[in-house]
Short mmCIF file of C-alpha atoms and ligand atoms in Angstrom, two decimals:
data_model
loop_
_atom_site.label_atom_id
_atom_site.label_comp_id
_atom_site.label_asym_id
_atom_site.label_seq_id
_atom_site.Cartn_x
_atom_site.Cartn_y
_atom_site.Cartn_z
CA UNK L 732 -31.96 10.60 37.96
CA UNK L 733 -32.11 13.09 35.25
CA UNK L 734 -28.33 12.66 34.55
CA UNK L 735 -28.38 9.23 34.22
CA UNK L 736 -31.47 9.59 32.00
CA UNK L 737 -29.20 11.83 29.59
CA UNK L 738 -26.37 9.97 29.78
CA UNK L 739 -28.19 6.59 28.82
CA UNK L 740 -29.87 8.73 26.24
CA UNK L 741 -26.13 10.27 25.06
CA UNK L 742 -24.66 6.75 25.33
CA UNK L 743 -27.30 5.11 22.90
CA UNK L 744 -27.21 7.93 20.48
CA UNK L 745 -23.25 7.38 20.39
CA UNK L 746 -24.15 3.66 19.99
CA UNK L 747 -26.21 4.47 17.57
CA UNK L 748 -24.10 6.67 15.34
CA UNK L 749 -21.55 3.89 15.46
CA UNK L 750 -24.03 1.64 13.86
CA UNK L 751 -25.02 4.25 11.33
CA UNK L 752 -21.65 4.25 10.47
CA UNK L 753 -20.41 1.19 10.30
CA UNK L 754 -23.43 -0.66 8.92
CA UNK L 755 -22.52 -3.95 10.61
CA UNK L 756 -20.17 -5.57 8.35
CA UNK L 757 -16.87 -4.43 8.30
CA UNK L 758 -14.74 -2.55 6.22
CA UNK L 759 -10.88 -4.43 6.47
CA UNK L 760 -7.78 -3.30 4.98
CA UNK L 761 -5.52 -6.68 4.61
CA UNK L 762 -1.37 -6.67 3.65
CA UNK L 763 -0.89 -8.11 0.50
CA UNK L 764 2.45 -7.61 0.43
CA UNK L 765 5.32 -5.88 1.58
CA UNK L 766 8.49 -6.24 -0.91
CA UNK L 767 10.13 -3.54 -3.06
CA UNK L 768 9.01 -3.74 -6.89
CA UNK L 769 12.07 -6.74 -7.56
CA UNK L 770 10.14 -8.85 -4.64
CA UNK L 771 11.88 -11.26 -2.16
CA UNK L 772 13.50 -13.49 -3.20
CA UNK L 773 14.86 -10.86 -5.76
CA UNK L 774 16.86 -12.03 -9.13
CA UNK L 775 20.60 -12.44 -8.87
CA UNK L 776 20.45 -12.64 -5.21
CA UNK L 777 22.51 -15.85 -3.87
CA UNK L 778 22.71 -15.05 -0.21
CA UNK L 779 21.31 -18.44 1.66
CA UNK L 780 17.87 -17.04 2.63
CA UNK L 781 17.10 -16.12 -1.07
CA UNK L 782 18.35 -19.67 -2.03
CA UNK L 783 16.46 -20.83 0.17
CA UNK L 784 13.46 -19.23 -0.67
CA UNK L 785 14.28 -19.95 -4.41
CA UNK L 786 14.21 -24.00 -3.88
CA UNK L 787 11.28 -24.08 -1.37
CA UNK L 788 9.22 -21.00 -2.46
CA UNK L 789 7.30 -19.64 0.92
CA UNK L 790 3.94 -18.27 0.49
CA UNK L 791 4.12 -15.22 2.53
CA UNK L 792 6.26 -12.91 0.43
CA UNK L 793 4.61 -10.30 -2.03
CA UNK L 794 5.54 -6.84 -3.58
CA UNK L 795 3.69 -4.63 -1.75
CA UNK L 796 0.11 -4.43 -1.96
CA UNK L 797 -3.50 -3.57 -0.16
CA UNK L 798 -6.61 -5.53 -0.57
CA UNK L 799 -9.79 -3.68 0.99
CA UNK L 800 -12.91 -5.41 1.72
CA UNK L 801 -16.35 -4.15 2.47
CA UNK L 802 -18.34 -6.97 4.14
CA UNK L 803 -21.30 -5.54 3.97
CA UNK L 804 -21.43 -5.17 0.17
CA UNK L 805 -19.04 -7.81 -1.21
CA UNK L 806 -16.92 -4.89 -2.49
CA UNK L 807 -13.51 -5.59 -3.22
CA UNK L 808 -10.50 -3.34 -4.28
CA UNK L 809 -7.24 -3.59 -4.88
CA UNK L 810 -3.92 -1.10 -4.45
CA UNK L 811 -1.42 -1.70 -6.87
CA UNK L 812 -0.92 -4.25 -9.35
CA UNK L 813 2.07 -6.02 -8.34
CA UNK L 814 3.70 -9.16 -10.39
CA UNK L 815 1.95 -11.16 -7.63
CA UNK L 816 -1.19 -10.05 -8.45
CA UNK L 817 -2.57 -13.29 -10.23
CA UNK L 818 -2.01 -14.57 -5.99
CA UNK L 819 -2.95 -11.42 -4.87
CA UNK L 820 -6.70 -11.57 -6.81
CA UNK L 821 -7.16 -14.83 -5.31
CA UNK L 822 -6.81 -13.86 -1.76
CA UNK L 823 -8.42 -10.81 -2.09
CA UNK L 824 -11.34 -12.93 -3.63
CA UNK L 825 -10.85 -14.90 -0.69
CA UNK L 826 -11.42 -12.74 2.25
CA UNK L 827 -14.12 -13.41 4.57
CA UNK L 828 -16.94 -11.32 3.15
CA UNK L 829 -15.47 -10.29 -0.44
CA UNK L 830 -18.19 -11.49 -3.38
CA UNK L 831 -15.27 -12.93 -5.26
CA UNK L 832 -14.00 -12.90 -8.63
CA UNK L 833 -11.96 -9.81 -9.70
CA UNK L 834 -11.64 -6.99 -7.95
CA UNK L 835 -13.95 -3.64 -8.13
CA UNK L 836 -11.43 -1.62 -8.54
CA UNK L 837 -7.49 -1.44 -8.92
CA UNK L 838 -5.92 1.96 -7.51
CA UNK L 839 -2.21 2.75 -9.05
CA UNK L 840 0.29 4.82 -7.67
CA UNK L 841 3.40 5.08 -10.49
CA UNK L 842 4.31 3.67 -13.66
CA UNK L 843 7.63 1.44 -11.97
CA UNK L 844 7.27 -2.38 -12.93
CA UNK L 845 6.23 -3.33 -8.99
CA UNK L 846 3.18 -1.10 -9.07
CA UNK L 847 1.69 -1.85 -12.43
CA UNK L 848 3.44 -4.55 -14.38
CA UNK L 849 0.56 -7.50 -13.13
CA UNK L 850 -1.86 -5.32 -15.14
CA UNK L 851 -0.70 -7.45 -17.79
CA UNK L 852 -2.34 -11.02 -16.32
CA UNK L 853 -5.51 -9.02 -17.17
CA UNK L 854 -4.68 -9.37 -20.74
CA UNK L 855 -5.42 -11.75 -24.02
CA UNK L 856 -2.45 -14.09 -23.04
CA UNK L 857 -3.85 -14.37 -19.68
CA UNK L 858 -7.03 -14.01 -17.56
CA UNK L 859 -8.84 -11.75 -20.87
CA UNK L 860 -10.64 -9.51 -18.04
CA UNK L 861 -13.77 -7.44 -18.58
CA UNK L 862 -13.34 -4.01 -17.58
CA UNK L 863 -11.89 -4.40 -14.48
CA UNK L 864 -12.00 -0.49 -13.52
CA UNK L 865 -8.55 0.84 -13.65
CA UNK L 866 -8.00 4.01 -11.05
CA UNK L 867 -4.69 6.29 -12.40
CA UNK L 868 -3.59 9.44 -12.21
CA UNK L 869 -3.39 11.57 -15.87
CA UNK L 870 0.10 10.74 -16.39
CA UNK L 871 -0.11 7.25 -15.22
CA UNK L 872 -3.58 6.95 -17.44
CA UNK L 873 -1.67 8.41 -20.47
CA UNK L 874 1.28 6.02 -20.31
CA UNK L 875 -0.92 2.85 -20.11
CA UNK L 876 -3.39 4.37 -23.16
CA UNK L 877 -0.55 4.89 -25.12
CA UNK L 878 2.38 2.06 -24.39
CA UNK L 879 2.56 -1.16 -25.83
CA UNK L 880 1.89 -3.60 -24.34
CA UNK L 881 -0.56 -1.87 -21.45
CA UNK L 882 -2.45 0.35 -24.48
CA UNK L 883 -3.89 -3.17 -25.61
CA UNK L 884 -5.49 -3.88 -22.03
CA UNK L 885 -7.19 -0.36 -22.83
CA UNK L 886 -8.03 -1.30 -27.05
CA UNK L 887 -9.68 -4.68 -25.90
CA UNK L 888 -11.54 -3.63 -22.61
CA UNK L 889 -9.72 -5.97 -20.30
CA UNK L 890 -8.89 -2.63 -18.08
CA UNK L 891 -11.29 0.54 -17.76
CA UNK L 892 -9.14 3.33 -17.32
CA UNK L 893 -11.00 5.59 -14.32
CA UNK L 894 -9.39 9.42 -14.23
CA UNK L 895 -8.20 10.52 -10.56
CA UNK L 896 -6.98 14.02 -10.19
CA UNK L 897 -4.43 14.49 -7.09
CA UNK L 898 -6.59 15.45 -3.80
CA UNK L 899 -10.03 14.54 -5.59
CA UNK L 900 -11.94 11.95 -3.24
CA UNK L 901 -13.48 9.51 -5.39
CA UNK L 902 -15.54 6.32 -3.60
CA UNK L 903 -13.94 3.16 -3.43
CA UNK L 904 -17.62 1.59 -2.88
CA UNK L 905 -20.54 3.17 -0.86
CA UNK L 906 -18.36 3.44 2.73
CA UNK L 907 -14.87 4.11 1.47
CA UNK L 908 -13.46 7.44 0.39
CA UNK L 909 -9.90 7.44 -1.57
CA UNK L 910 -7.93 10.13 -1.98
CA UNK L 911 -4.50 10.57 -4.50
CA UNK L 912 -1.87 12.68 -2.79
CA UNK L 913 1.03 13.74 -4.86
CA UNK L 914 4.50 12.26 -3.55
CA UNK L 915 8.04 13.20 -5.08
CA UNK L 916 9.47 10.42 -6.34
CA UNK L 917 11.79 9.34 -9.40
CA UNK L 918 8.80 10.33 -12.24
CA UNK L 919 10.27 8.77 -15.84
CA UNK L 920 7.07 7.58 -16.76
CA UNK L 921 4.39 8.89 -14.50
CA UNK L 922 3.69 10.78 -11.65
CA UNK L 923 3.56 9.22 -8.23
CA UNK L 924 0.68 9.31 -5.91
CA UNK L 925 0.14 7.57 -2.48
CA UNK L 926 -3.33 7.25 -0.91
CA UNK L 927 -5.45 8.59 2.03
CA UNK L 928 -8.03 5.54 2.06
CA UNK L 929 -11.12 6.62 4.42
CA UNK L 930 -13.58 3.96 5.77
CA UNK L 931 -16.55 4.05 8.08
CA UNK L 932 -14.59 4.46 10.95
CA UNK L 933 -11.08 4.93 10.41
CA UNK L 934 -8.67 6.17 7.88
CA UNK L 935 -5.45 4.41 6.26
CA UNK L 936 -2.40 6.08 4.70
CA UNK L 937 -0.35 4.20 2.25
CA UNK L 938 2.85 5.91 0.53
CA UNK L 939 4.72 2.57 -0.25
CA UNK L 940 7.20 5.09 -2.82
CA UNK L 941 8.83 8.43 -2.25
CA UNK L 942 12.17 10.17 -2.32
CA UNK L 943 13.15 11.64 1.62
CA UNK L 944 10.77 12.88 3.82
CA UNK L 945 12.30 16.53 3.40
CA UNK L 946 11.73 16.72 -0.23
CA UNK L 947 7.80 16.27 0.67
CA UNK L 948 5.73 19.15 0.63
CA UNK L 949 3.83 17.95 3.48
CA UNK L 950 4.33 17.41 7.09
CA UNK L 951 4.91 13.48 7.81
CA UNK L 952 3.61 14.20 11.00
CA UNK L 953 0.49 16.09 9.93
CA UNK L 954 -0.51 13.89 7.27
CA UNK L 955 0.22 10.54 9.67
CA UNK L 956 -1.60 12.71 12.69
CA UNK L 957 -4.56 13.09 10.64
CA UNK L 958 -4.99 9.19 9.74
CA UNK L 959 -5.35 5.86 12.07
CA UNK L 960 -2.69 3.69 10.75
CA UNK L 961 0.25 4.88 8.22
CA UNK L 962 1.85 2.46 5.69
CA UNK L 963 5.34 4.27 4.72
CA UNK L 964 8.02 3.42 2.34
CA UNK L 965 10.90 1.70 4.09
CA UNK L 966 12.79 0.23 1.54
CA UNK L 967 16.23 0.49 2.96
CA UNK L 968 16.98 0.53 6.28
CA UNK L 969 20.31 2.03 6.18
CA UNK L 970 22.94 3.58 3.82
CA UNK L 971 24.89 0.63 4.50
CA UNK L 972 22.76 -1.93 3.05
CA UNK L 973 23.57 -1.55 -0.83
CA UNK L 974 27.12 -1.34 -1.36
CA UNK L 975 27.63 -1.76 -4.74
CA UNK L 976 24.43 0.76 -5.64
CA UNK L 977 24.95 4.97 -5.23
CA UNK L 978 22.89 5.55 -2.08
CA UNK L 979 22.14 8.95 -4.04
CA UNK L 980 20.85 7.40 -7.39
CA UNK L 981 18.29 5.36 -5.17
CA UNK L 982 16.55 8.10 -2.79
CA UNK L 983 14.61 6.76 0.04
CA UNK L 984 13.70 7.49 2.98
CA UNK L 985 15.75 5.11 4.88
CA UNK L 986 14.68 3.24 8.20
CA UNK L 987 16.75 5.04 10.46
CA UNK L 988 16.38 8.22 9.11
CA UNK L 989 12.34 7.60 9.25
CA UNK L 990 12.78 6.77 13.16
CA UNK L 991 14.97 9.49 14.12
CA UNK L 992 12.36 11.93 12.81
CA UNK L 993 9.46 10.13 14.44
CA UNK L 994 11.56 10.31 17.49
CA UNK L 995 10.21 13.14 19.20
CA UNK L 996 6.47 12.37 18.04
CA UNK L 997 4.01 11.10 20.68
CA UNK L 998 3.83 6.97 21.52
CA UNK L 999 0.43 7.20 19.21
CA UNK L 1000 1.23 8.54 16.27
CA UNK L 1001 4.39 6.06 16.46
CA UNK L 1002 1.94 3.46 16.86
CA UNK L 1003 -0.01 4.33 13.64
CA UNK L 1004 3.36 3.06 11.70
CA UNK L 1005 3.70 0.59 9.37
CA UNK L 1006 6.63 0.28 7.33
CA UNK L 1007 6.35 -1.79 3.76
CA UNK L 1008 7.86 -1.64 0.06
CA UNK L 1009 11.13 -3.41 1.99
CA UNK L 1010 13.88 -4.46 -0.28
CA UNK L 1011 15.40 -7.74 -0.81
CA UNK L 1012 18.52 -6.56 1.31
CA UNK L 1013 16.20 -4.99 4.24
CA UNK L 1014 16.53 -7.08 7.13
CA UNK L 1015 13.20 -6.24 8.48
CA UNK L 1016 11.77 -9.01 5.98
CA UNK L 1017 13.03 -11.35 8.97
CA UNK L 1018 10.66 -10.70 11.96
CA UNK L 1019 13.31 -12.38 14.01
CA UNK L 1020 16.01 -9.22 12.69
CA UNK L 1021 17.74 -7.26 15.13
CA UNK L 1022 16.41 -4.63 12.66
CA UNK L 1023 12.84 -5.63 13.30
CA UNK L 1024 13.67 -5.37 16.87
CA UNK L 1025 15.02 -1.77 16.69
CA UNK L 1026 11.25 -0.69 14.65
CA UNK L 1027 9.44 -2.38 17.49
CA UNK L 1028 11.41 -1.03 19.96
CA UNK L 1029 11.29 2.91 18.72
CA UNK L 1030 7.36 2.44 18.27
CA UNK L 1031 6.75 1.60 14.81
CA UNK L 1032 5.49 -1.76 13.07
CA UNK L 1033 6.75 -3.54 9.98
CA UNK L 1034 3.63 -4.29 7.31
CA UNK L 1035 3.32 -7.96 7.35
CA UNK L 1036 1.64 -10.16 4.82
CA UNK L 1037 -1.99 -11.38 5.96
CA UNK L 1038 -1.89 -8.18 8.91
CA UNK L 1039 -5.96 -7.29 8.87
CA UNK L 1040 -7.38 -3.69 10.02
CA UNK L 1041 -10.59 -2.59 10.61
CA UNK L 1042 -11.59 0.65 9.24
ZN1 LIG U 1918 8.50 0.64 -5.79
ZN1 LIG U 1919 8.88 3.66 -7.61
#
């Protein structure tokens, strides 16, 4: 009798905690998009499925972006600002429990035209925003503060430029925790961070950009063993896929090369995988692929548009 008291005692302290925690409402990460910077369909490209996606535009393909929603507030944030993001604010806005309106925040990860360039439809030609806060790292910060035409978003106020420093948690809201973590990566105009995003219950990774796994100074597997769900850059899926571009002028980590390392991992840390930033010539961006096959098969996901997770 005096176990089961302390277990039903144990049990509704756990319950407890969880509610402590979590607050009630939820805190949801949703896929805002999944292309490389040059998005799908991608200029120049005349293969039938970009033609065809040039005369009947679908509505499910973005350059990669996160929106993050905190029910229980309203609060709404934003990683990257892709050249979908005038779309991207709206469903954000959207999301079941968001207060609407423009986001609370807009984390950046590197000065290429995918990650920033929809900063401008905050602008005076455009949407004329009020401080939407700005989250960059000092590089990134400096480039946007002193570049024409990003430095007039700063002059007139439209963006509020908000300091990170790399591996200095700063809140995303009251339940979420982000943190900038320093990935090599080509670097002409800034450097390149991805995040560690931390919720109530569960914890998010998102490198959508970096050069091979091996130039990293951290363990893949550490830094994807100490999260819940991993978004990674899979841009290309093999050498093969370019052709007419130098493999070595465009350094990725490449699909296969991603899976053979996470060979030998355990089922769950495969499990946590999601791959996004795919280029117009990946054939993951077909869910029917062969190549989306071969991800499912070793483990792994492919970031879709509209995916939800709790965290
Ligand atoms: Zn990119
Ligand atoms: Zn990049």
């Amino acid at each position: 009798m005096r176990c089961l008291l302390l277990l039903l005692l144990s049990l509704s302290l756990a319950l407890c905690d969880v509610l402590a925690q979590d607050g009630g409402g939820e805190v949801t990460l949703v896929v805002l998009g999944n292309a490389q910077d040059g998005g799908y369909p991608h200029i120049g490209c005349t293969r039938e499925d970009c033609r065809n996606l040039f005369l009947r535009p679908a509505s499910n393909h973005h350059v990669v972006a996160l929106g993050l929603v905190d029910a229980e507030s309203g609060e709404q944030f934003l990683f990257e600002a892709t050249p979908d993001l005038p779309r991207q604010t709206f469903l954000l806005a959207e999301e079941e429990g968001a207060h609407g309106g423009m986001p609370d925040g807009i984390f950046l990860t590197h000065a290429h035209w995918g990650h920033y360039a929809g900063l401008g439809s905050l602008g005076r030609e455009s949407l004329g925003a009020d401080g939407v806060p700005v989250y960059a790292m000092p590089q990134m910060a400096e480039f946007l503060r002193t570049n024409g035409p990003w430095s007039q978003l700063v002059d007139l106020n439209n963006i509020d430029i908000q300091p990170l420093e790399k591996d200095q948690t700063v809140q995303a809201g009251q339940r979420v925790a982000v943190t900038p973590i320093r990935v090599p990566h080509r670097d002409e105009f800034s450097e390149t961070v991805g995040y560690r995003i931390q919720g109530p219950n569960r914890t998010a990774l998102f490198i959508p950009d970096i050069d091979k796994w091996s130039k990293w100074e951290r363990s893949l597997e550490a830094e994807v063993a100490a999260v819940d769900i991993a978004f990674l850059d899979g841009t290309f899926f093999d050498g093969a896929e370019l052709g007419h571009r130098d493999m070595a002028e465009i350094p990725h980590p490449f699909i296969v090369e991603s899976l053979a390392l996470m060979a030998s991992w355990p089922a769950a840390e495969r499990d946590k995988v999601h791959f996004t930033h795919l280029n117009h010539t990946n054939r993951l961006l077909d869910p029917a692929s062969e190549a989306t096959r071969r991800v499912l098969d070793a483990g792994c996901h492919v970031a879709r548009f509209g995916d939800h997770h709790d965290l």
